[in-house]
Coordinates of C-alpha atoms in Angstrom, one line a residue:
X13 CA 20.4 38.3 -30.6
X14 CA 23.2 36.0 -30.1
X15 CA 26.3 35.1 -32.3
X16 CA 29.0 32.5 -32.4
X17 CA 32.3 33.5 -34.5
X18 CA 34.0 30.5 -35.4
X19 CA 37.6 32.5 -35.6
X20 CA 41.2 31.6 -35.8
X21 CA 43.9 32.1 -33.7
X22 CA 45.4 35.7 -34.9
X23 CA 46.2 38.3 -32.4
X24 CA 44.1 41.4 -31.9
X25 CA 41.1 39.5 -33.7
X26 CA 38.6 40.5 -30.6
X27 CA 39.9 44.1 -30.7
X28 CA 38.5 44.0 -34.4
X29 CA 35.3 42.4 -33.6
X30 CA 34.7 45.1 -30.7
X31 CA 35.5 47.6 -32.8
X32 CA 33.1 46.7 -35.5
X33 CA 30.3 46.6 -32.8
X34 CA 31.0 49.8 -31.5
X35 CA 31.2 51.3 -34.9
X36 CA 27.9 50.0 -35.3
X37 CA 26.6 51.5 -32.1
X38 CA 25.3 48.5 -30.9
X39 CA 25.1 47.5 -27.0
X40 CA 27.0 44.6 -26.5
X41 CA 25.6 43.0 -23.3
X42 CA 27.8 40.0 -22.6
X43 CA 30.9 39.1 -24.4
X44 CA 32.2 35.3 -24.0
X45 CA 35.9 33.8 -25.2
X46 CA 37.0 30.1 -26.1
X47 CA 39.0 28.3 -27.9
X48 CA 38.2 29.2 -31.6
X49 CA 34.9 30.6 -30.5
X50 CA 34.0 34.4 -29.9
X51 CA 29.7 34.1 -28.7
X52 CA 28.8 38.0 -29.2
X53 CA 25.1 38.8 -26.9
X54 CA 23.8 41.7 -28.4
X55 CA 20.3 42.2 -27.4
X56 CA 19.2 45.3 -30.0
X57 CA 20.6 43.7 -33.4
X58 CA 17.6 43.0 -35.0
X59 CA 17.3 40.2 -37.8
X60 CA 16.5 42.6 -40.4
X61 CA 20.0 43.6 -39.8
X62 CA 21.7 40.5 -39.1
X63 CA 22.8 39.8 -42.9
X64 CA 24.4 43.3 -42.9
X65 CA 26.3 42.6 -39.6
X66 CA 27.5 39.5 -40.6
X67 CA 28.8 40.2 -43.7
X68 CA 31.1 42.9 -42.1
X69 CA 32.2 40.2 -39.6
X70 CA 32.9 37.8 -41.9
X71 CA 35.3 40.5 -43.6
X72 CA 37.4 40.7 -40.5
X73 CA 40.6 38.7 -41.5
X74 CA 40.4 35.6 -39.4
X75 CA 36.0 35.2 -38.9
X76 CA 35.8 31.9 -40.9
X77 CA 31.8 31.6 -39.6
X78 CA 29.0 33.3 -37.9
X79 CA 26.2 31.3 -36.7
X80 CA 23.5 32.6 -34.6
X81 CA 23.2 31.2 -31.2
X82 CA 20.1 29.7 -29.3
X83 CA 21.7 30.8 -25.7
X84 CA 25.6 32.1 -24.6
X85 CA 27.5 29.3 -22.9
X86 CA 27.6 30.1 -19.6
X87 CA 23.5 30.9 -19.6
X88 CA 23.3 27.2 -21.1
X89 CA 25.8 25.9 -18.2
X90 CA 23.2 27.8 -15.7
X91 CA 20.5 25.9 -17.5
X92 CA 21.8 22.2 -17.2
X93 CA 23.1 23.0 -13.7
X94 CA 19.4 24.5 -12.7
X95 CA 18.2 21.6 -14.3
X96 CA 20.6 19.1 -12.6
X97 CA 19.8 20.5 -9.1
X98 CA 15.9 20.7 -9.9
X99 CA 16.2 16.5 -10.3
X100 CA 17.8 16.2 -7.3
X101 CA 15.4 14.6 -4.3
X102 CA 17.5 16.1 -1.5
X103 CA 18.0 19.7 -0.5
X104 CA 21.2 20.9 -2.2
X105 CA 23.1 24.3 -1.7
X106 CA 25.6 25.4 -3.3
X107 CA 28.0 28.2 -1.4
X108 CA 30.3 30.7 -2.3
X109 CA 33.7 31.3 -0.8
X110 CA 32.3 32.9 1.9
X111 CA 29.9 29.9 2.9
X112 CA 27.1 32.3 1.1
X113 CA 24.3 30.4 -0.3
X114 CA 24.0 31.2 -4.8
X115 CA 22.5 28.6 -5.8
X116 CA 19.5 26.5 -4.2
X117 CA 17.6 23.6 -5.1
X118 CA 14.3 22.8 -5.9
X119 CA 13.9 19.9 -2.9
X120 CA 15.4 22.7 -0.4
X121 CA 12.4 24.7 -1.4
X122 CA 9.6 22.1 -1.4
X123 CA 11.2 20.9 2.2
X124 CA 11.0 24.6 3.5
X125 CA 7.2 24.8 2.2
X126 CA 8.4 28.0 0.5
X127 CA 7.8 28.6 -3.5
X128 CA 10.8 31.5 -4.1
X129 CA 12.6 32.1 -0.6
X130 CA 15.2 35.2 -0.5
X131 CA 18.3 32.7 0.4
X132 CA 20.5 33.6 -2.3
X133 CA 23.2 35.7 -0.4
X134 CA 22.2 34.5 2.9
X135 CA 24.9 32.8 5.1
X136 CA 24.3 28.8 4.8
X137 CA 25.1 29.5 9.1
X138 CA 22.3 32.1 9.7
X139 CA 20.0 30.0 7.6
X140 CA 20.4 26.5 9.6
X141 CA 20.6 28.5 12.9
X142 CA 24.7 26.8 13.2
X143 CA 27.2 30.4 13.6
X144 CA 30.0 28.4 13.4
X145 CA 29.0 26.0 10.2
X146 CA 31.3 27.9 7.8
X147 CA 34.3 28.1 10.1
X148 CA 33.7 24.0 10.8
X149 CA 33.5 23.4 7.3
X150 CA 36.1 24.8 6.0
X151 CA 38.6 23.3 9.1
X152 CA 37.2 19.9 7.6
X153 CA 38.4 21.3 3.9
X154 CA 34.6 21.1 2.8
X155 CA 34.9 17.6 3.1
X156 CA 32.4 16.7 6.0
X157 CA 29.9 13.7 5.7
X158 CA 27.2 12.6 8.8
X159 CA 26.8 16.3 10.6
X160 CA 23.4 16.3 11.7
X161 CA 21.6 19.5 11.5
X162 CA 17.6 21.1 11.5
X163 CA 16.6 22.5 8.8
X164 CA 12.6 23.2 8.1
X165 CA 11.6 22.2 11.7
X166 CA 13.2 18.3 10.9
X167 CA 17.1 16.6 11.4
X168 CA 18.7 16.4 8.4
X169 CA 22.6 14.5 7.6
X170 CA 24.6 17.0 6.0
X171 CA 27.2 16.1 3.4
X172 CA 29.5 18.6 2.0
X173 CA 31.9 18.5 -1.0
X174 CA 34.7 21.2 -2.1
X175 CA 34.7 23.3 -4.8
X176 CA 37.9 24.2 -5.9
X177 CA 39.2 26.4 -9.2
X178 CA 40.8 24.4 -12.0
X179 CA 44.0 26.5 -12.3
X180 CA 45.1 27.1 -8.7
X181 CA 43.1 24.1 -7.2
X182 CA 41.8 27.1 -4.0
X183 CA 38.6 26.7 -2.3
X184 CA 35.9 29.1 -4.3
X185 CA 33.2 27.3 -2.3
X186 CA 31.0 24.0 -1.4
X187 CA 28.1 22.5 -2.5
X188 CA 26.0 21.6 0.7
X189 CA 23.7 18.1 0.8
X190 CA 21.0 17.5 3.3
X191 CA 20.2 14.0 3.8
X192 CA 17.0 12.4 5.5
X193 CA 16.6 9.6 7.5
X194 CA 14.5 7.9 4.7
X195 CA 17.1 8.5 2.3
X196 CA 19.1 6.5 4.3
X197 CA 17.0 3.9 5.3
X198 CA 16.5 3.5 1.2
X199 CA 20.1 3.3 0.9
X200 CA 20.5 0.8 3.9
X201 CA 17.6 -1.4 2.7
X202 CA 19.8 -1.8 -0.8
X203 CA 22.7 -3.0 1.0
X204 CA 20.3 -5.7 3.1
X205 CA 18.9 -7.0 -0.6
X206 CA 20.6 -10.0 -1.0
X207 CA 17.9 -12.0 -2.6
X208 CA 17.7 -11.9 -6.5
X209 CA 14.1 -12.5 -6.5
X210 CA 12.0 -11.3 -3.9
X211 CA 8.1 -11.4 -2.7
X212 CA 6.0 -14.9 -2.9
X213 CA 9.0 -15.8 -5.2
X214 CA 11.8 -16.4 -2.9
X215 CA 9.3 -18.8 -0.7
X216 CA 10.9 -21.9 -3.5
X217 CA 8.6 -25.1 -2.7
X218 CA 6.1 -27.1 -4.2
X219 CA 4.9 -28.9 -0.8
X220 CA 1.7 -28.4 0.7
X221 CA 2.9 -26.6 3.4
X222 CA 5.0 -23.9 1.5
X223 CA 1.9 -23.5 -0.5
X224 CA -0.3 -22.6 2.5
X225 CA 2.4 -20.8 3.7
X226 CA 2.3 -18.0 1.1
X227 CA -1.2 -17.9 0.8
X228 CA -1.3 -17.0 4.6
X229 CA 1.8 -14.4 4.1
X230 CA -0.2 -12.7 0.9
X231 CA -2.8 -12.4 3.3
X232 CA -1.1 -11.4 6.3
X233 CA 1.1 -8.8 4.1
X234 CA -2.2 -6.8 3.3
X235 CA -3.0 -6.5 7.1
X236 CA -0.9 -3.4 8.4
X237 CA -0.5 -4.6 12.2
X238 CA 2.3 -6.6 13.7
X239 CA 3.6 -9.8 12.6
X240 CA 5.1 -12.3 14.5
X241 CA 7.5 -15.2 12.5
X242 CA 7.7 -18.7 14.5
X243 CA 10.2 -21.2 13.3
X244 CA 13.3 -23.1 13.9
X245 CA 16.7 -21.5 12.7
X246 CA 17.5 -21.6 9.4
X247 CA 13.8 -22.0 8.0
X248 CA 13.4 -18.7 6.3
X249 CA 11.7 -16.4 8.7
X250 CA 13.7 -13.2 7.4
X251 CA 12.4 -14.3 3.6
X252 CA 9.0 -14.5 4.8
X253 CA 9.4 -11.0 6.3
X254 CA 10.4 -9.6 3.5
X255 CA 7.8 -11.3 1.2
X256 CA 5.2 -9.4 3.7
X257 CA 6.7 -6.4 2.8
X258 CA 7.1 -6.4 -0.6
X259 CA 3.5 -7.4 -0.9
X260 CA 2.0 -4.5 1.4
X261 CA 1.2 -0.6 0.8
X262 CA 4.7 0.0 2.1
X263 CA 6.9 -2.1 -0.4
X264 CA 8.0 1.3 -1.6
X265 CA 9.5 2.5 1.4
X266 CA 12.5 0.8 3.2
X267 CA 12.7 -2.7 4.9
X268 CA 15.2 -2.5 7.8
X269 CA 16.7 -5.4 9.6
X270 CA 18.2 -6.1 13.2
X271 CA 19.1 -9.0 14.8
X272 CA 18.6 -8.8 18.6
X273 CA 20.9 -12.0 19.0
X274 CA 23.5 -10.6 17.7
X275 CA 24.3 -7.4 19.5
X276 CA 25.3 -6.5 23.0
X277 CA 22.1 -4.7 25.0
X278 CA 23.9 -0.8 24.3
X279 CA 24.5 -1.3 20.4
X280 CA 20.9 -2.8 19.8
X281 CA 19.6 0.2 21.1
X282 CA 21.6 2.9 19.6
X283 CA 20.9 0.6 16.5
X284 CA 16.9 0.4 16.6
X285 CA 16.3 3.6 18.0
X286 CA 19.6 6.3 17.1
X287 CA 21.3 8.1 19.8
X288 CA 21.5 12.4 20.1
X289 CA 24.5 14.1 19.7
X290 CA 27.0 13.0 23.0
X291 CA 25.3 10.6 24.3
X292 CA 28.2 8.6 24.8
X293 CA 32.1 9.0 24.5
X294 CA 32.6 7.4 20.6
X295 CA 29.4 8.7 19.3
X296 CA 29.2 10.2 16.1
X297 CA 29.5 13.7 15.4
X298 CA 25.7 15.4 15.8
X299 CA 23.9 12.4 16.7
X300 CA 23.0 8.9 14.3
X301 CA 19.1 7.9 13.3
X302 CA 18.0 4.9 14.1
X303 CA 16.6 2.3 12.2
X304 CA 13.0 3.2 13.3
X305 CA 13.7 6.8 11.9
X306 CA 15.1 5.1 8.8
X307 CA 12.2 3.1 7.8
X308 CA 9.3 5.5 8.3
X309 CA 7.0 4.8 6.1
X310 CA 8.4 0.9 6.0
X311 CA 8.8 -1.9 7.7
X312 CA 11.5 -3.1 10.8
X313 CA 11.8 -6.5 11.0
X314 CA 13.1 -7.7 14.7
X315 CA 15.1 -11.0 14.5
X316 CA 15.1 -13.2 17.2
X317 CA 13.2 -11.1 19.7
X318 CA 13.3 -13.8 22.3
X319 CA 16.8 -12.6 23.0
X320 CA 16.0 -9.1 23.3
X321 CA 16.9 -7.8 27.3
X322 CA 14.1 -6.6 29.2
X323 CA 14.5 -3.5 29.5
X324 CA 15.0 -2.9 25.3
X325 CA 11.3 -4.7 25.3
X326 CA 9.8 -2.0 27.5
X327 CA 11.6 0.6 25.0
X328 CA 9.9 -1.3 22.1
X329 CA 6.6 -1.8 23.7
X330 CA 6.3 2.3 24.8
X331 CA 6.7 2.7 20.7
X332 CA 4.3 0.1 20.1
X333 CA 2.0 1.8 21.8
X334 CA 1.9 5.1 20.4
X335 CA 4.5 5.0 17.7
X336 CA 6.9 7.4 19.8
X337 CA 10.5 7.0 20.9
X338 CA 13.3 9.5 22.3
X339 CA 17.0 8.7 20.4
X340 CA 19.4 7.6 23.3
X341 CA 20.6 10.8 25.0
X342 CA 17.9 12.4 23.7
X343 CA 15.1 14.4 24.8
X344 CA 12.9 15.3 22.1
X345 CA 10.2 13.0 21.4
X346 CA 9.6 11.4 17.7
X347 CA 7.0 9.9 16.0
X348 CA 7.3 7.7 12.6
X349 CA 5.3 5.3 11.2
X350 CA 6.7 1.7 10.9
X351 CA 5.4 -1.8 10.9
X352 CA 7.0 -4.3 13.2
X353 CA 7.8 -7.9 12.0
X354 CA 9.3 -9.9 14.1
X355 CA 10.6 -13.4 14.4
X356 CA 12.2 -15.9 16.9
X357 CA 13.2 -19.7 17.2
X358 CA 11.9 -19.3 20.8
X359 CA 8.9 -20.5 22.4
X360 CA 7.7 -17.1 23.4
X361 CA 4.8 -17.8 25.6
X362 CA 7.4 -20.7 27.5
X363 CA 9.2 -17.4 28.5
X364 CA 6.7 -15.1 29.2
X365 CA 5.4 -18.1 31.8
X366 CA 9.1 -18.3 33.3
X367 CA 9.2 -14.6 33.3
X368 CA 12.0 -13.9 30.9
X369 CA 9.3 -12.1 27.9
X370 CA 7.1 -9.3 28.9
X371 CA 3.6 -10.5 28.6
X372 CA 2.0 -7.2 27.7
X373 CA 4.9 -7.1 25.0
X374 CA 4.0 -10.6 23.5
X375 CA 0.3 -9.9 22.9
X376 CA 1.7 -6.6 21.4
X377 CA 4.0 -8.6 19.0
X378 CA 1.5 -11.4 18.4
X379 CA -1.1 -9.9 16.5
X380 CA -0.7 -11.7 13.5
X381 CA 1.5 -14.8 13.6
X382 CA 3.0 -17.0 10.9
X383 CA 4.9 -21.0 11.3
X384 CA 7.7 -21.1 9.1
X385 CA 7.4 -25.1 8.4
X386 CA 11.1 -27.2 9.3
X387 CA 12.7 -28.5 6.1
X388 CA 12.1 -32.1 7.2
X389 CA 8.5 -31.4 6.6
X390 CA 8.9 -30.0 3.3
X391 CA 8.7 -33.9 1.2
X392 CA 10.3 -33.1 -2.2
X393 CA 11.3 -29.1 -1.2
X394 CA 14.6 -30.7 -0.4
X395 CA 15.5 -32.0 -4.1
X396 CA 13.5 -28.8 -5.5
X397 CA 16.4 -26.0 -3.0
X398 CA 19.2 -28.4 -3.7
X399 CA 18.6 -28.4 -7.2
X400 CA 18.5 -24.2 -6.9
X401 CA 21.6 -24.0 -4.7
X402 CA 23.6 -26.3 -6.9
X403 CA 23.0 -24.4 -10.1
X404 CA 23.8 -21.0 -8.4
X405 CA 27.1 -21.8 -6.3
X406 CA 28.1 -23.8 -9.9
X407 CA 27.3 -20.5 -11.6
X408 CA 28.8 -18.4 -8.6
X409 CA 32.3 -20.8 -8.6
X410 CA 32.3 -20.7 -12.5
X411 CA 32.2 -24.5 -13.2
X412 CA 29.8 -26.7 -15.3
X413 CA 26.7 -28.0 -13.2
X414 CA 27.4 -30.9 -11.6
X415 CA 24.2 -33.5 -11.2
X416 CA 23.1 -35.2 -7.6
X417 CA 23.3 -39.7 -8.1
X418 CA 20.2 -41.0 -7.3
X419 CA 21.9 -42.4 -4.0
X420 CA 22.6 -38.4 -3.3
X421 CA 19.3 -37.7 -4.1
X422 CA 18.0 -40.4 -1.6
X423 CA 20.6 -38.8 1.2
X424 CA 19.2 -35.8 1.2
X425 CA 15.9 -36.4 1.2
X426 CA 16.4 -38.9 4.3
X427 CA 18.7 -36.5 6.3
X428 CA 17.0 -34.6 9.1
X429 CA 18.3 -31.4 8.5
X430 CA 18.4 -30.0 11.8
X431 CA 19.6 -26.4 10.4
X432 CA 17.1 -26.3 8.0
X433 CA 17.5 -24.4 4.6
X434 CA 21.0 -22.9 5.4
X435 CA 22.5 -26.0 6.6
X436 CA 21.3 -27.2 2.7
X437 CA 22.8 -24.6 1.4
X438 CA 26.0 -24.9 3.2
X439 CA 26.4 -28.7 2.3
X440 CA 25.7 -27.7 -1.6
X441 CA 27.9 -24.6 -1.2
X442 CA 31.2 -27.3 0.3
X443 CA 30.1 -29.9 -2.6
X444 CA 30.1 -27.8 -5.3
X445 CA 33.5 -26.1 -4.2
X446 CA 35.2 -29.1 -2.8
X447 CA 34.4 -31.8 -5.1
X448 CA 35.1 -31.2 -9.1
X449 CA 33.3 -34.4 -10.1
X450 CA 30.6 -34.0 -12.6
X451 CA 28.3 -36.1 -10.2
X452 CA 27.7 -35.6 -6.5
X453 CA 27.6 -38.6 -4.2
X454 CA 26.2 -38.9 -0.8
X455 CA 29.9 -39.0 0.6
X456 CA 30.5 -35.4 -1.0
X457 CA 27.4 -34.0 0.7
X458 CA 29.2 -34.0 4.1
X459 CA 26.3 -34.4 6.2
X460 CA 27.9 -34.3 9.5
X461 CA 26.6 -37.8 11.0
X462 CA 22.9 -36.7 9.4
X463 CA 21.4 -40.0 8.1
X464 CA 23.0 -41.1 4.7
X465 CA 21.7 -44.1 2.1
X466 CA 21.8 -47.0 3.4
X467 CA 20.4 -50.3 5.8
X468 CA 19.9 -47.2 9.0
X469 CA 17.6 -45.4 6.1
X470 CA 14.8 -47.2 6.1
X471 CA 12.7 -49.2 8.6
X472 CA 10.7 -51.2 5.9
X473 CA 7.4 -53.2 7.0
X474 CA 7.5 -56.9 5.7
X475 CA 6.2 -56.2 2.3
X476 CA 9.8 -57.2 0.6
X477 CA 10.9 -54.0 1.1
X478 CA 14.1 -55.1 2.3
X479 CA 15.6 -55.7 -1.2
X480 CA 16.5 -51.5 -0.7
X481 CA 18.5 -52.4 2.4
X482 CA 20.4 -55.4 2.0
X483 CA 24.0 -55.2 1.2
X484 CA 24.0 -57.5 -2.0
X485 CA 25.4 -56.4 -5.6
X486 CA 21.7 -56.9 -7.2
X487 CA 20.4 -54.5 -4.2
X488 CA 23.2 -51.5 -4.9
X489 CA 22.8 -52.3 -9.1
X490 CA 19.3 -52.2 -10.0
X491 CA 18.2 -53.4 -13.5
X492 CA 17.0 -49.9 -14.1
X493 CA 15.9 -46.4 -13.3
X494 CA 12.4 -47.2 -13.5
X495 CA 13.5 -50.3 -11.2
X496 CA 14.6 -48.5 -8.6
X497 CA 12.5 -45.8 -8.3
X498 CA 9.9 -48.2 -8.1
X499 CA 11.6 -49.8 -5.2
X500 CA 11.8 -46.2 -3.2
X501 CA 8.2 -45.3 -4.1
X502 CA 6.7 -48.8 -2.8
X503 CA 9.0 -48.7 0.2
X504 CA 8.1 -44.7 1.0
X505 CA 4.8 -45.2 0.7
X506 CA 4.7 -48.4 2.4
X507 CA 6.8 -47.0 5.7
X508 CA 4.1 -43.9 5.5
X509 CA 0.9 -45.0 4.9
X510 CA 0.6 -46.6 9.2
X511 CA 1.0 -43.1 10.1
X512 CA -1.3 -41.4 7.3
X513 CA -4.0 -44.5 6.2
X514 CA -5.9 -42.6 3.8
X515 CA -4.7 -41.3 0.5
X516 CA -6.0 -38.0 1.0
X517 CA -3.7 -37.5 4.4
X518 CA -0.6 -39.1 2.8
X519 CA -0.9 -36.7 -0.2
X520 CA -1.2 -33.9 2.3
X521 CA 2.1 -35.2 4.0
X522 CA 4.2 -35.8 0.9
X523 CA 3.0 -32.6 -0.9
X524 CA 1.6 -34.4 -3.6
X525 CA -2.5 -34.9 -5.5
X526 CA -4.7 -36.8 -4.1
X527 CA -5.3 -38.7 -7.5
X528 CA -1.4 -39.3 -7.6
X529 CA -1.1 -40.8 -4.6
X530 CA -4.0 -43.5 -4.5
X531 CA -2.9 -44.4 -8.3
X532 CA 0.7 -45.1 -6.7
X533 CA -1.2 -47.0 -3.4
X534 CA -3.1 -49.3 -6.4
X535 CA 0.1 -49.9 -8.0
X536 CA 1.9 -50.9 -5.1
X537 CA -1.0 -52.9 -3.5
X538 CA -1.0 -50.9 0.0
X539 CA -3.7 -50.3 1.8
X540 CA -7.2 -50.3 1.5
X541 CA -7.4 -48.3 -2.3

């Protein structure tokens, strides 16, 4: 049984209490101290006796309480500390000040495949196969992050943290952290998230095109085979990998990004594939995993791939092949599971004719292949993204929303938008932090020479369109709203309809129904309807 003494602070008060136990003839197996507290294990009283016992303790000047006690404190620390390694996913040791392992978690065991292994008292160093481990790590003052070690027949990053004593601040030991390359990867994945809302979600459009488009990438994101994104810069194509991966079997593992544009040959390899320990002068301490190793079990997206080197392709396609690599320096062969989505602005099969893709590589990469659709092709996209970027740089900024004129509104619909969806949201981003005016004109939008409202707008045909383009006051001050949209729907669907003369082709093109369309055509008197 155990007992808590709620005491007070009177000198020779413990003497008493032993003395009382001893008088007893009871054995006293553990005896803990604290402020106000003596906890009293003493494994033979039986509760028949306890009222007895504590009545005598309670007549010790000083014992203000006894209270029987579930478990002593430092079995109760042992407890929450058992419990707190058991939760942890990575293998965890903790050391003593002789780098001797006493405490082991549960992870360490499930990675070892053993149920109860005899480790307590072993040597961290014998048991990782590293005789100068201890002597390393306590050179680096316990503090050591990135060494790579093996441990169960795999590379682990090992992390290590002091443990020092509260009254003299010495070392009394470490606690030891093994980290995977998925942990990582999970970790690095995090840090790529930059997209509040992710999946079908962050494809924003209401066009026909952007609806296609993520009926195709549902169904290509089911498929587990690689996935090539065409598309001009700026359109998306990292979105759309992403969307693919959060909609397969491996949205739970990581998604791992690398842009082959924007590193030198020797980095984009170390990057994509890791590098052994001393490969090169600079290199990290015991070696780096790559982001192959990172994402097992995930997904690797390759952006722009048309300006990976040739001899980083043949690298790629040996792992497409066979999912096996070799880090840079390294010898020892390794095989992970990973999808590869990729994605250029290129015209791939232009360069594999001039020589400058691999072919073999192309058809590798081509499996599956997705068109990320221009901005200029989106119809109404452009009012439905500049609507979204202007609320969230407002919120971003901290100022009220401004709104977009109807003459803004016009601009960017009209401009051609060469960069796509980041040149939008650059223009909102300098519009909403440049101008403080409650309204955004088309001169605020800073469209760089783009086409802006005006006479070079439109090219009417000669249905008296050209009320929208002349320069007169009753031109730039309609009667109404309903005035002048009518004006830019008649002369839309007017400069239009030559190129799509049907109803059912100039919805397709405008991203709107069928029925809406020839209602509008009736309305306006255009065509045959």
């Amino acid at each position: 049984m155990q007992l808590r003494l709620i005491t007070e602070d009177r000198l020779g008060i413990t003497y008493e209490v032993l003395a009382l136990i001893a008088k007893r003839e009871l054995d006293l197996a553990t005896m803990e101290m604290g402020l106000h507290n003596i906890y009293l294990n003493v494994p033979d009283l039986r509760p028949a006796a306890r009222a007895s016992i504590e009545a005598e303790l309670l007549a010790v000047p000083g014992v203000q309480r006894v209270e029987p006690l579930l478990l002593m404190p430092g079995e109760a620390r042992r407890q929450q500390l058992d419990i707190l390694l058991a939760s942890l996913a990575q293998p965890v040791f903790v050391l003593d000040r002789a780098g001797q392992i006493v405490m082991v978690s549960k992870a360490a065991q499930r990675a070892a495949r053993q149920r109860s292994p005899e480790w307590v008292g072993v040597p961290l160093a014998a048991l990782l196969r590293l005789p100068e481990l201890w002597q390393n790590l306590l050179a680096a003052g316990c503090e050591v992050s990135s060494m790579e070690v093996q441990f169960a027949g795999k590379p682990w990053l090992l992390y290590a943290s002091p443990l020092l004593e509260s009254e003299r601040g010495t070392l009394s030991g470490a606690v030891v952290t093994l980290r995977d390359a998925a942990w990582l990867g999970e970790q690095a994945a995090h840090l790529q998230r930059t997209q509040p809302e992710g999946g079908l979600k962050a494809l924003m459009g209401d066009s026909s095109v952007m609806r296609e488009l993520r009926a195709r990438t549902e169904r290509m994101a089911a498929v587990d085979a690689p996935l090539l994104i065409l598309g001009e810069t700026g359109t998306g194509k990292e979105l759309i990998a992403r969307a693919c991966h959060e909609l397969s079997p491996r949205a739970n593992a990581p998604f791992l990004a690398l842009n082959a544009a924007a590193l030198p040959e020797s980095l984009a390899e170390s990057e994509l594939f890791g590098y052994a320990a001393g490969a090169f002068s600079g290199a990290q301490r015991g070696g780096k995993p790559g982001l192959l190793e990172m994402a097992h079990g995930g997904t690797v997206f390759l952006d722009e791939i048309g300006e990976m080197s040739l001899y980083l392709q043949a690298k790629l396609l040996r792992f497409l092949n066979d999912g096996s690599f070799r880090r840079v320096g390294g010898e020892r062969e390794q095989k992970v599971d990973v999808r590869v989505i990729s994605a250029t602005h290129r015209a791939l099969d232009q360069m594999v004719a001039r020589g400058e893709f691999r072919e073999d590589l192309y058809y590798r990469l081509n499996v599956l292949n997705l068109q990320a659709p221009p901005l200029r092709e989106r119809g109404d996209d452009v009012l439905l993204l500049a609507a979204y970027f202007l609320a969230r740089f407002a919120r971003q900024v901290g100022r009220d929303e401004p709104e977009f004129t109807p003459r803004a509104r016009v601009a960017l619909q009209r401009a051609s938008w060469p960069g796509n969806v980041r040149q939008l949201q650059n223009v909102i981003f300098r519009a909403v932090t440049v101008s403080d005016k409650a309204l955004i004109e088309p001169e605020d939008l800073d469209l760089g020479g783009q086409p802006t409202v005006g006479p070079a707008m439109f090219k009417p045909p000669p249905t008296g369109v050209e009320r929208l383009t002349t320069s007169d006051a009753a031109a730039e001050e309609p009667e109404s709203w309903d005035v002048a949209l009518a004006e830019f729907e008649r002369g839309l669907l007017a400069r239009l309809y030559p190129d799509y003369p049907s109803s059912r082709k100039l919805a397709a093109r405008l991203g709107l129904s069928h029925s809406v369309v020839a209602g509008k055509l009736r309305r306006y008197g255009i065509g045959n309807t």
